[in-house]
Amino acid sequence: MEKKFMQEAIDLSRENIEKQFGWPFWAVVVKDWKIVWKGFNHVIKNNDPTAHWEIQAIRDACTNLKTFDLSWCEIYSSCEPCPMCLWAIFWSRIDKVYYANTQADADEIGFDDWNFYKEFSKPIDQRSIPEIQIMYDEAKKVFDERKEKTKNILY
């Protein structure tokens, strides 16, 4: 069954090239051996750098299933997830990731995200984009108020 779902992602990635939608990337989210949603790279189409194929598939699957928790789902991607997509997969609680092409393969066609992996391993004060903490005490009060006044929905 896994090969069937991966073949779907690969076939759709080929279609992306034929229709000139941009990068040859697709993902499908599967639950109970059924595709619950498909997603392709909308970065160029929507001028949205967060609209990667896995993100689109996750967004649409969550909408379709009416939940932010995709436990018991799997994702099949035509390429190994980039750092952003991998973290979205973790946040959505997807159980398993299947991928075909590697990040090295993506790099060969001009999709370079190796630097993002390197950035995560650096201490905050050594990253290429400055991250500056300000107004901690004021912001922390809001978190404390939420903890006291609101029932937390685990996320």
PDB file of C-alpha atoms in Angstrom:
ATOM      1  CA  MET A   1       0.000   0.000   0.000  1.00  0.00           C
ATOM      2  CA  GLU A   2       2.814   2.432   0.834  1.00  0.00           C
ATOM      3  CA  LYS A   3       4.095   2.285  -2.733  1.00  0.00           C
ATOM      4  CA  LYS A   4       0.643   3.162  -4.068  1.00  0.00           C
ATOM      5  CA  PHE A   5       0.523   6.376  -2.028  1.00  0.00           C
ATOM      6  CA  MET A   6       4.104   7.309  -2.857  1.00  0.00           C
ATOM      7  CA  GLN A   7       3.431   6.698  -6.537  1.00  0.00           C
ATOM      8  CA  GLU A   8       0.520   9.138  -6.278  1.00  0.00           C
ATOM      9  CA  ALA A   9       2.841  11.812  -4.842  1.00  0.00           C
ATOM     10  CA  ILE A  10       5.452  11.139  -7.534  1.00  0.00           C
ATOM     11  CA  ASP A  11       2.901  11.204 -10.366  1.00  0.00           C
ATOM     12  CA  LEU A  12       1.483  14.466  -9.085  1.00  0.00           C
ATOM     13  CA  SER A  13       4.963  15.989  -8.790  1.00  0.00           C
ATOM     14  CA  ARG A  14       5.541  15.135 -12.453  1.00  0.00           C
ATOM     15  CA  GLU A  15       2.221  16.786 -13.307  1.00  0.00           C
ATOM     16  CA  ASN A  16       3.407  19.906 -11.462  1.00  0.00           C
ATOM     17  CA  ILE A  17       6.315  20.166 -13.902  1.00  0.00           C
ATOM     18  CA  GLU A  18       4.159  19.475 -16.952  1.00  0.00           C
ATOM     19  CA  LYS A  19       1.712  22.229 -15.937  1.00  0.00           C
ATOM     20  CA  GLN A  20       4.648  24.514 -15.023  1.00  0.00           C
ATOM     21  CA  PHE A  21       3.410  25.145 -11.483  1.00  0.00           C
ATOM     22  CA  GLY A  22       6.956  25.351 -10.157  1.00  0.00           C
ATOM     23  CA  TRP A  23       8.831  22.783  -8.130  1.00  0.00           C
ATOM     24  CA  PRO A  24       8.206  19.033  -8.611  1.00  0.00           C
ATOM     25  CA  PHE A  25       6.933  18.499  -5.100  1.00  0.00           C
ATOM     26  CA  TRP A  26       3.724  16.890  -3.854  1.00  0.00           C
ATOM     27  CA  ALA A  27       2.518  15.265  -0.662  1.00  0.00           C
ATOM     28  CA  VAL A  28      -0.487  13.185   0.283  1.00  0.00           C
ATOM     29  CA  VAL A  29      -1.880  12.668   3.786  1.00  0.00           C
ATOM     30  CA  VAL A  30      -3.276   9.206   4.422  1.00  0.00           C
ATOM     31  CA  LYS A  31      -5.583   8.032   7.201  1.00  0.00           C
ATOM     32  CA  ASP A  32      -6.918   4.481   7.479  1.00  0.00           C
ATOM     33  CA  TRP A  33      -5.355   3.623   4.112  1.00  0.00           C
ATOM     34  CA  LYS A  34      -7.234   6.410   2.319  1.00  0.00           C
ATOM     35  CA  ILE A  35      -5.869   9.680   0.972  1.00  0.00           C
ATOM     36  CA  VAL A  36      -7.530  12.423   3.017  1.00  0.00           C
ATOM     37  CA  TRP A  37      -5.794  15.261   1.202  1.00  0.00           C
ATOM     38  CA  LYS A  38      -3.144  16.179  -1.315  1.00  0.00           C
ATOM     39  CA  GLY A  39      -0.899  19.211  -1.444  1.00  0.00           C
ATOM     40  CA  PHE A  40       1.490  20.712  -3.932  1.00  0.00           C
ATOM     41  CA  ASN A  41       3.985  23.511  -3.679  1.00  0.00           C
ATOM     42  CA  HIS A  42       2.100  26.852  -3.870  1.00  0.00           C
ATOM     43  CA  VAL A  43       5.101  29.090  -3.077  1.00  0.00           C
ATOM     44  CA  ILE A  44       5.378  30.663  -6.523  1.00  0.00           C
ATOM     45  CA  LYS A  45       1.665  30.452  -7.342  1.00  0.00           C
ATOM     46  CA  ASN A  46       0.606  32.232  -4.115  1.00  0.00           C
ATOM     47  CA  ASN A  47       3.757  34.271  -3.388  1.00  0.00           C
ATOM     48  CA  ASP A  48       3.822  32.496  -0.028  1.00  0.00           C
ATOM     49  CA  PRO A  49       7.170  31.087   1.187  1.00  0.00           C
ATOM     50  CA  THR A  50       5.339  28.891   3.730  1.00  0.00           C
ATOM     51  CA  ALA A  51       3.173  27.173   1.106  1.00  0.00           C
ATOM     52  CA  HIS A  52       5.314  24.063   0.731  1.00  0.00           C
ATOM     53  CA  TRP A  53       3.654  20.826  -0.360  1.00  0.00           C
ATOM     54  CA  GLU A  54       3.615  19.174   3.072  1.00  0.00           C
ATOM     55  CA  ILE A  55       2.249  22.336   4.695  1.00  0.00           C
ATOM     56  CA  GLN A  56      -0.515  22.570   2.080  1.00  0.00           C
ATOM     57  CA  ALA A  57      -1.409  18.894   2.544  1.00  0.00           C
ATOM     58  CA  ILE A  58      -1.456  19.310   6.357  1.00  0.00           C
ATOM     59  CA  ARG A  59      -3.582  22.472   6.188  1.00  0.00           C
ATOM     60  CA  ASP A  60      -6.085  20.867   3.868  1.00  0.00           C
ATOM     61  CA  ALA A  61      -6.200  17.571   5.787  1.00  0.00           C
ATOM     62  CA  CYS A  62      -6.850  19.438   9.055  1.00  0.00           C
ATOM     63  CA  THR A  63      -9.640  21.422   7.412  1.00  0.00           C
ATOM     64  CA  ASN A  64     -11.102  18.299   5.816  1.00  0.00           C
ATOM     65  CA  LEU A  65     -10.926  16.277   9.060  1.00  0.00           C
ATOM     66  CA  LYS A  66     -11.883  19.287  11.256  1.00  0.00           C
ATOM     67  CA  THR A  67      -8.954  18.829  13.628  1.00  0.00           C
ATOM     68  CA  PHE A  68      -5.460  20.163  14.259  1.00  0.00           C
ATOM     69  CA  ASP A  69      -4.326  16.722  15.427  1.00  0.00           C
ATOM     70  CA  LEU A  70      -3.417  14.345  12.605  1.00  0.00           C
ATOM     71  CA  SER A  71      -2.504  11.447  14.849  1.00  0.00           C
ATOM     72  CA  TRP A  72      -3.105   8.177  13.058  1.00  0.00           C
ATOM     73  CA  CYS A  73      -2.202   9.815   9.742  1.00  0.00           C
ATOM     74  CA  GLU A  74       0.840   9.329   7.550  1.00  0.00           C
ATOM     75  CA  ILE A  75       2.327  11.677   4.984  1.00  0.00           C
ATOM     76  CA  TYR A  76       3.878  10.634   1.693  1.00  0.00           C
ATOM     77  CA  SER A  77       6.113  13.262   0.168  1.00  0.00           C
ATOM     78  CA  SER A  78       7.899  13.261  -3.154  1.00  0.00           C
ATOM     79  CA  CYS A  79      10.929  14.690  -1.308  1.00  0.00           C
ATOM     80  CA  GLU A  80      12.417  14.644   2.176  1.00  0.00           C
ATOM     81  CA  PRO A  81      10.782  17.435   4.220  1.00  0.00           C
ATOM     82  CA  CYS A  82      12.611  20.715   4.722  1.00  0.00           C
ATOM     83  CA  PRO A  83      13.020  21.965   8.324  1.00  0.00           C
ATOM     84  CA  MET A  84       9.816  24.055   8.204  1.00  0.00           C
ATOM     85  CA  CYS A  85       7.739  21.170   6.902  1.00  0.00           C
ATOM     86  CA  LEU A  86       9.307  18.686   9.284  1.00  0.00           C
ATOM     87  CA  TRP A  87       8.333  20.868  12.239  1.00  0.00           C
ATOM     88  CA  ALA A  88       4.797  21.248  10.822  1.00  0.00           C
ATOM     89  CA  ILE A  89       4.650  17.450  10.644  1.00  0.00           C
ATOM     90  CA  PHE A  90       5.689  17.253  14.301  1.00  0.00           C
ATOM     91  CA  TRP A  91       3.157  19.945  15.289  1.00  0.00           C
ATOM     92  CA  SER A  92       0.359  18.143  13.454  1.00  0.00           C
ATOM     93  CA  ARG A  93       1.271  14.890  15.229  1.00  0.00           C
ATOM     94  CA  ILE A  94       1.483  12.871  12.009  1.00  0.00           C
ATOM     95  CA  ASP A  95       2.629   9.352  12.876  1.00  0.00           C
ATOM     96  CA  LYS A  96       4.951   8.552   9.994  1.00  0.00           C
ATOM     97  CA  VAL A  97       6.714  10.249   7.071  1.00  0.00           C
ATOM     98  CA  TYR A  98       7.499   8.493   3.808  1.00  0.00           C
ATOM     99  CA  TYR A  99       9.638  10.332   1.270  1.00  0.00           C
ATOM    100  CA  ALA A 100      11.240   9.592  -2.095  1.00  0.00           C
ATOM    101  CA  ASN A 101      13.895  12.166  -3.115  1.00  0.00           C
ATOM    102  CA  THR A 102      16.435  13.409  -0.576  1.00  0.00           C
ATOM    103  CA  GLN A 103      17.449  16.924   0.393  1.00  0.00           C
ATOM    104  CA  ALA A 104      20.653  16.376  -1.612  1.00  0.00           C
ATOM    105  CA  ASP A 105      18.516  15.600  -4.673  1.00  0.00           C
ATOM    106  CA  ALA A 106      16.509  18.779  -4.094  1.00  0.00           C
ATOM    107  CA  ASP A 107      19.742  20.747  -3.764  1.00  0.00           C
ATOM    108  CA  GLU A 108      20.814  19.473  -7.200  1.00  0.00           C
ATOM    109  CA  ILE A 109      17.757  21.124  -8.814  1.00  0.00           C
ATOM    110  CA  GLY A 110      18.245  24.404  -6.928  1.00  0.00           C
ATOM    111  CA  PHE A 111      16.119  23.862  -3.819  1.00  0.00           C
ATOM    112  CA  ASP A 112      18.678  24.625  -1.127  1.00  0.00           C
ATOM    113  CA  ASP A 113      17.652  24.325   2.495  1.00  0.00           C
ATOM    114  CA  TRP A 114      20.882  22.984   3.992  1.00  0.00           C
ATOM    115  CA  ASN A 115      21.618  26.393   5.484  1.00  0.00           C
ATOM    116  CA  PHE A 116      18.366  26.273   7.449  1.00  0.00           C
ATOM    117  CA  TYR A 117      19.419  22.998   9.064  1.00  0.00           C
ATOM    118  CA  LYS A 118      22.749  24.610  10.004  1.00  0.00           C
ATOM    119  CA  GLU A 119      21.003  27.640  11.515  1.00  0.00           C
ATOM    120  CA  PHE A 120      18.984  25.486  13.933  1.00  0.00           C
ATOM    121  CA  SER A 121      22.150  24.011  15.393  1.00  0.00           C
ATOM    122  CA  LYS A 122      23.620  27.454  16.216  1.00  0.00           C
ATOM    123  CA  PRO A 123      23.009  29.280  19.490  1.00  0.00           C
ATOM    124  CA  ILE A 124      20.387  32.035  19.063  1.00  0.00           C
ATOM    125  CA  ASP A 125      22.974  34.809  19.335  1.00  0.00           C
ATOM    126  CA  GLN A 126      25.011  33.320  16.457  1.00  0.00           C
ATOM    127  CA  ARG A 127      22.237  32.902  13.872  1.00  0.00           C
ATOM    128  CA  SER A 128      22.279  34.888  10.642  1.00  0.00           C
ATOM    129  CA  ILE A 129      18.983  36.638  11.467  1.00  0.00           C
ATOM    130  CA  PRO A 130      19.171  38.441  14.819  1.00  0.00           C
ATOM    131  CA  GLU A 131      16.657  37.252  17.414  1.00  0.00           C
ATOM    132  CA  ILE A 132      16.313  39.850  20.159  1.00  0.00           C
ATOM    133  CA  GLN A 133      14.192  39.246  23.238  1.00  0.00           C
ATOM    134  CA  ILE A 134      12.429  42.345  24.608  1.00  0.00           C
ATOM    135  CA  MET A 135       9.562  43.072  27.035  1.00  0.00           C
ATOM    136  CA  TYR A 136       9.692  39.630  28.619  1.00  0.00           C
ATOM    137  CA  ASP A 137       8.031  40.630  31.906  1.00  0.00           C
ATOM    138  CA  GLU A 138       5.004  42.191  30.170  1.00  0.00           C
ATOM    139  CA  ALA A 139       4.536  39.240  27.813  1.00  0.00           C
ATOM    140  CA  LYS A 140       5.017  36.678  30.602  1.00  0.00           C
ATOM    141  CA  LYS A 141       2.132  38.258  32.529  1.00  0.00           C
ATOM    142  CA  VAL A 142      -0.231  37.403  29.648  1.00  0.00           C
ATOM    143  CA  PHE A 143       0.931  33.777  29.694  1.00  0.00           C
ATOM    144  CA  ASP A 144       0.431  33.654  33.464  1.00  0.00           C
ATOM    145  CA  GLU A 145      -3.079  35.127  33.100  1.00  0.00           C
ATOM    146  CA  ARG A 146      -3.983  32.483  30.530  1.00  0.00           C
ATOM    147  CA  LYS A 147      -2.735  29.738  32.818  1.00  0.00           C
ATOM    148  CA  GLU A 148      -4.929  31.059  35.645  1.00  0.00           C
ATOM    149  CA  LYS A 149      -8.088  31.873  33.643  1.00  0.00           C
ATOM    150  CA  THR A 150      -8.289  29.432  30.771  1.00  0.00           C
ATOM    151  CA  LYS A 151      -8.579  25.696  30.442  1.00  0.00           C
ATOM    152  CA  ASN A 152      -5.678  24.665  28.256  1.00  0.00           C
ATOM    153  CA  ILE A 153      -6.344  22.680  25.128  1.00  0.00           C
ATOM    154  CA  LEU A 154      -3.224  20.631  24.653  1.00  0.00           C
ATOM    155  CA  TYR A 155      -1.483  21.482  21.423  1.00  0.00           C
TER     156      TYR A 155
END
